[in-house]
GROMACS .gro file of C-alpha atoms in nm:
model
  204
    1MET     CA    1   7.208   1.525  -3.437
    2ASP     CA    2   7.324   1.248  -3.204
    3ALA     CA    3   7.598   0.984  -3.181
    4LYS     CA    4   7.396   0.727  -3.377
    5THR     CA    5   7.341   0.972  -3.665
    6CYS     CA    6   7.711   1.059  -3.667
    7LEU     CA    7   7.799   0.691  -3.703
    8GLN     CA    8   7.554   0.666  -3.993
    9LYS     CA    9   7.722   0.961  -4.160
   10LEU     CA   10   8.062   0.795  -4.120
   11GLN     CA   11   7.919   0.485  -4.285
   12TYR     CA   12   7.808   0.696  -4.583
   13VAL     CA   13   8.157   0.845  -4.608
   14GLY     CA   14   8.294   0.492  -4.639
   15VAL     CA   15   8.670   0.546  -4.620
   16LEU     CA   16   8.789   0.688  -4.288
   17ALA     CA   17   9.131   0.812  -4.173
   18PHE     CA   18   9.267   0.624  -3.870
   19ALA     CA   19   9.548   0.789  -3.673
   20THR     CA   20   9.779   0.593  -3.442
   21VAL     CA   21  10.123   0.635  -3.285
   22ASP     CA   22  10.413   0.408  -3.377
   23GLU     CA   23  10.685   0.265  -3.151
   24SER     CA   24  10.898   0.578  -3.203
   25GLY     CA   25  10.617   0.812  -3.106
   26ASN     CA   26  10.556   0.923  -3.464
   27PRO     CA   27  10.200   0.982  -3.588
   28GLN     CA   28  10.071   0.740  -3.851
   29VAL     CA   29   9.752   0.772  -4.060
   30ARG     CA   30   9.574   0.512  -4.276
   31ASN     CA   31   9.257   0.510  -4.480
   32ILE     CA   32   9.037   0.220  -4.374
   33SER     CA   33   8.715   0.101  -4.536
   34ALA     CA   34   8.686  -0.254  -4.395
   35ILE     CA   35   8.442  -0.137  -4.129
   36HIS     CA   36   8.114  -0.263  -3.986
   37TYR     CA   37   7.883  -0.027  -3.801
   38GLU     CA   38   7.649  -0.099  -3.513
   39PRO     CA   39   7.425   0.172  -3.360
   40ASP     CA   40   7.671   0.206  -3.071
   41ALA     CA   41   7.996   0.050  -3.193
   42ILE     CA   42   8.244   0.018  -3.478
   43TYR     CA   43   8.426  -0.298  -3.590
   44PHE     CA   44   8.715  -0.288  -3.836
   45PHE     CA   45   8.942  -0.541  -4.005
   46THR     CA   46   9.315  -0.537  -4.063
   47ALA     CA   47   9.592  -0.798  -4.096
   48ARG     CA   48   9.796  -0.911  -3.796
   49GLY     CA   49  10.124  -0.850  -3.978
   50LYS     CA   50  10.057  -0.486  -4.054
   51ASP     CA   51  10.223  -0.204  -3.861
   52PHE     CA   52   9.872  -0.067  -3.802
   53CYS     CA   53   9.781  -0.381  -3.606
   54ARG     CA   54  10.102  -0.381  -3.404
   55GLU     CA   55  10.054  -0.016  -3.313
   56LEU     CA   56   9.700  -0.078  -3.190
   57LEU     CA   57   9.809  -0.380  -2.987
   58SER     CA   58  10.088  -0.174  -2.830
   59ASP     CA   59   9.882   0.143  -2.775
   60SER     CA   60   9.508   0.111  -2.825
   61ARG     CA   61   9.450   0.485  -2.865
   62VAL     CA   62   9.314   0.583  -3.205
   63GLN     CA   63   9.151   0.882  -3.368
   64ILE     CA   64   8.915   0.833  -3.660
   65LEU     CA   65   8.818   1.111  -3.899
   66GLY     CA   66   8.551   1.134  -4.165
   67TYR     CA   67   8.454   1.431  -4.382
   68THR     CA   68   8.125   1.444  -4.571
   69LYS     CA   69   8.049   1.622  -4.897
   70TYR     CA   70   7.838   1.864  -4.693
   71LYS     CA   71   8.148   1.994  -4.511
   72GLU     CA   72   8.079   1.796  -4.195
   73MET     CA   73   8.377   1.672  -3.995
   74ILE     CA   74   8.323   1.382  -3.758
   75ARG     CA   75   8.607   1.273  -3.532
   76LEU     CA   76   8.619   0.985  -3.286
   77SER     CA   77   8.875   0.958  -3.007
   78ALA     CA   78   8.875   0.608  -2.868
   79ASN     CA   79   9.055   0.291  -2.769
   80ALA     CA   80   9.041   0.003  -3.016
   81VAL     CA   81   9.066  -0.346  -2.870
   82PRO     CA   82   9.064  -0.687  -3.040
   83VAL     CA   83   8.732  -0.867  -3.048
   84ARG     CA   84   8.726  -1.180  -2.833
   85GLN     CA   85   8.884  -1.476  -3.012
   86GLU     CA   86   8.561  -1.675  -3.023
   87GLU     CA   87   8.390  -1.384  -3.203
   88GLN     CA   88   8.664  -1.307  -3.456
   89ASN     CA   89   8.529  -1.527  -3.737
   90HIS     CA   90   8.180  -1.386  -3.697
   91TRP     CA   91   8.294  -1.027  -3.739
   92ILE     CA   92   8.540  -1.110  -4.017
   93ASP     CA   93   8.261  -1.280  -4.212
   94THR     CA   94   8.028  -0.988  -4.143
   95ILE     CA   95   8.277  -0.730  -4.270
   96PHE     CA   96   8.365  -0.938  -4.579
   97SER     CA   97   7.998  -0.979  -4.666
   98GLU     CA   98   7.945  -0.603  -4.649
   99GLN     CA   99   8.268  -0.517  -4.832
  100PRO     CA  100   8.288  -0.761  -5.129
  101TYR     CA  101   8.617  -0.613  -5.256
  102LEU     CA  102   8.792  -0.767  -4.955
  103SER     CA  103   8.753  -1.113  -5.110
  104ASN     CA  104   8.982  -0.996  -5.390
  105VAL     CA  105   9.236  -0.864  -5.141
  106TYR     CA  106   9.224  -1.172  -4.914
  107PRO     CA  107   9.084  -1.458  -5.127
  108GLY     CA  108   8.978  -1.789  -4.977
  109ASP     CA  109   9.116  -1.875  -4.638
  110THR     CA  110   9.385  -1.603  -4.652
  111ARG     CA  111   9.138  -1.388  -4.461
  112SER     CA  112   9.248  -1.586  -4.155
  113ILE     CA  113   9.547  -1.349  -4.130
  114GLY     CA  114   9.296  -1.082  -4.031
  115ILE     CA  115   9.198  -0.948  -3.694
  116VAL     CA  116   8.895  -0.741  -3.604
  117PHE     CA  117   8.910  -0.457  -3.351
  118GLU     CA  118   8.612  -0.302  -3.181
  119ILE     CA  119   8.536   0.045  -3.051
  120LYS     CA  120   8.255   0.062  -2.796
  121ASP     CA  121   8.365   0.365  -2.593
  122ALA     CA  122   8.446   0.684  -2.781
  123GLU     CA  123   8.432   1.062  -2.763
  124MET     CA  124   8.284   1.206  -3.079
  125GLU     CA  125   8.308   1.558  -3.224
  126TYR     CA  126   8.074   1.682  -3.494
  127PHE     CA  127   8.183   1.999  -3.675
  128HIS     CA  128   7.973   2.147  -3.959
  129LEU     CA  129   8.149   2.410  -4.171
  130GLY     CA  130   7.872   2.421  -4.432
  131VAL     CA  131   7.637   2.638  -4.226
  132ASN     CA  132   7.661   2.990  -4.089
  133PRO     CA  133   7.739   3.021  -3.811
  134ILE     CA  134   7.930   2.696  -3.802
  135SER     CA  135   7.792   2.424  -3.577
  136ARG     CA  136   7.971   2.186  -3.343
  137GLU     CA  137   7.853   1.925  -3.095
  138SER     CA  138   8.016   1.658  -2.881
  139TYR     CA  139   7.880   1.313  -2.805
  140VAL     CA  140   7.993   0.994  -2.637
  141ILE     CA  141   7.956   0.627  -2.716
  142GLY     CA  142   7.956   0.397  -2.417
  143HIS     CA  143   8.144   0.509  -2.106
  144ARG     CA  144   8.359   0.788  -2.244
  145LYS     CA  145   8.364   1.148  -2.115
  146ILE     CA  146   8.356   1.468  -2.319
  147THR     CA  147   8.679   1.670  -2.300
  148PRO     CA  148   8.608   2.046  -2.293
  149LYS     CA  149   8.783   2.234  -2.575
  150GLY     CA  150   8.800   2.585  -2.710
  151TYR     CA  151   8.793   2.903  -2.503
  152GLN     CA  152   8.603   3.055  -2.212
  153ILE     CA  153   8.569   3.416  -2.097
  154THR     CA  154   8.644   3.454  -1.727
  155ASN     CA  155   8.526   3.700  -1.465
  156GLY     CA  156   8.825   3.917  -1.552
  157CYS     CA  157   8.620   4.042  -1.848
  158ILE     CA  158   8.576   4.421  -1.858
  159ALA     CA  159   8.291   4.401  -2.114
  160CYS     CA  160   8.479   4.606  -2.373
  161GLY     CA  161   8.350   4.397  -2.662
  162THR     CA  162   8.688   4.349  -2.830
  163CYS     CA  163   8.644   3.972  -2.834
  164ALA     CA  164   8.305   3.994  -3.005
  165LYS     CA  165   8.443   4.236  -3.264
  166HIS     CA  166   8.715   3.990  -3.364
  167CYS     CA  167   8.502   3.672  -3.362
  168PRO     CA  168   8.469   3.544  -3.722
  169GLN     CA  169   8.151   3.355  -3.637
  170ARG     CA  170   7.987   3.631  -3.429
  171CYS     CA  171   7.927   3.378  -3.154
  172ILE     CA  172   8.021   3.594  -2.853
  173THR     CA  173   7.728   3.758  -2.678
  174GLN     CA  174   7.722   4.055  -2.442
  175GLY     CA  175   7.720   3.996  -2.070
  176GLN     CA  176   7.929   4.026  -1.758
  177PRO     CA  177   8.136   3.841  -1.849
  178PHE     CA  178   8.075   3.811  -2.224
  179ILE     CA  179   7.976   3.456  -2.325
  180ILE     CA  180   8.109   3.234  -2.605
  181GLN     CA  181   7.839   3.022  -2.768
  182GLN     CA  182   8.038   2.700  -2.770
  183GLU     CA  183   7.814   2.533  -3.028
  184HIS     CA  184   7.921   2.792  -3.288
  185CYS     CA  185   8.283   2.849  -3.186
  186LEU     CA  186   8.564   2.777  -3.436
  187HIS     CA  187   8.823   2.739  -3.158
  188CYS     CA  188   9.038   2.975  -3.368
  189GLY     CA  189   9.167   3.176  -3.070
  190ASN     CA  190   9.109   3.519  -3.223
  191CYS     CA  191   8.923   3.639  -2.913
  192TYR     CA  192   9.200   3.499  -2.693
  193GLU     CA  193   9.472   3.685  -2.881
  194HIS     CA  194   9.290   4.020  -2.887
  195CYS     CA  195   9.153   4.040  -2.532
  196PRO     CA  196   9.324   4.349  -2.381
  197VAL     CA  197   9.305   4.217  -2.023
  198LYS     CA  198   9.377   3.847  -2.088
  199ALA     CA  199   9.038   3.748  -1.953
  200ILE     CA  200   8.997   3.456  -2.196
  201ARG     CA  201   9.142   3.114  -2.118
  202LYS     CA  202   9.165   2.785  -2.297
  203ARG     CA  203   8.919   2.531  -2.163
  204VAL     CA  204   9.186   2.258  -2.151
   0.00000   0.00000   0.00000
């Protein structure tokens, strides 16, 4: 698995959930399908008059979520910025050619109300619930950094094994300290809550 493959999987999903924050600080989510995929970027279309557009112009942060029929979750954390004005028509035409239904939504020259945003730098999480143990990986597109998540066992560990006993994915291995296999961790916090000496900390 890699970032390029994750983008291909999102393309197969088709309709993705886009999360933004409005002017009052409230979370907002939309399903978007007017998307074009490059090997290392995403371009998507919306209308300038929509709240979605205004929110992105005010605060470019966005999270994008796709879920495959194989129980794979793919999430992008990124900043979406408008494509340069001289490239807008090119990307609008590209998206409309790939998504024919858009010509029914915005017939003729009404598509000129549209604006295309691009994502070239993103942090990507891949989470597969359809295997045992579960599998998770993190990737980046462009110049983004991976944010550590989940839990870590510190040197305060007394090697009692309580954390391993309570791990639903059996992804904690013996050692001094015990070690969480991050690629199989649910981030559920069961080990954290049951550690008798509080030797487990959140990674962020």
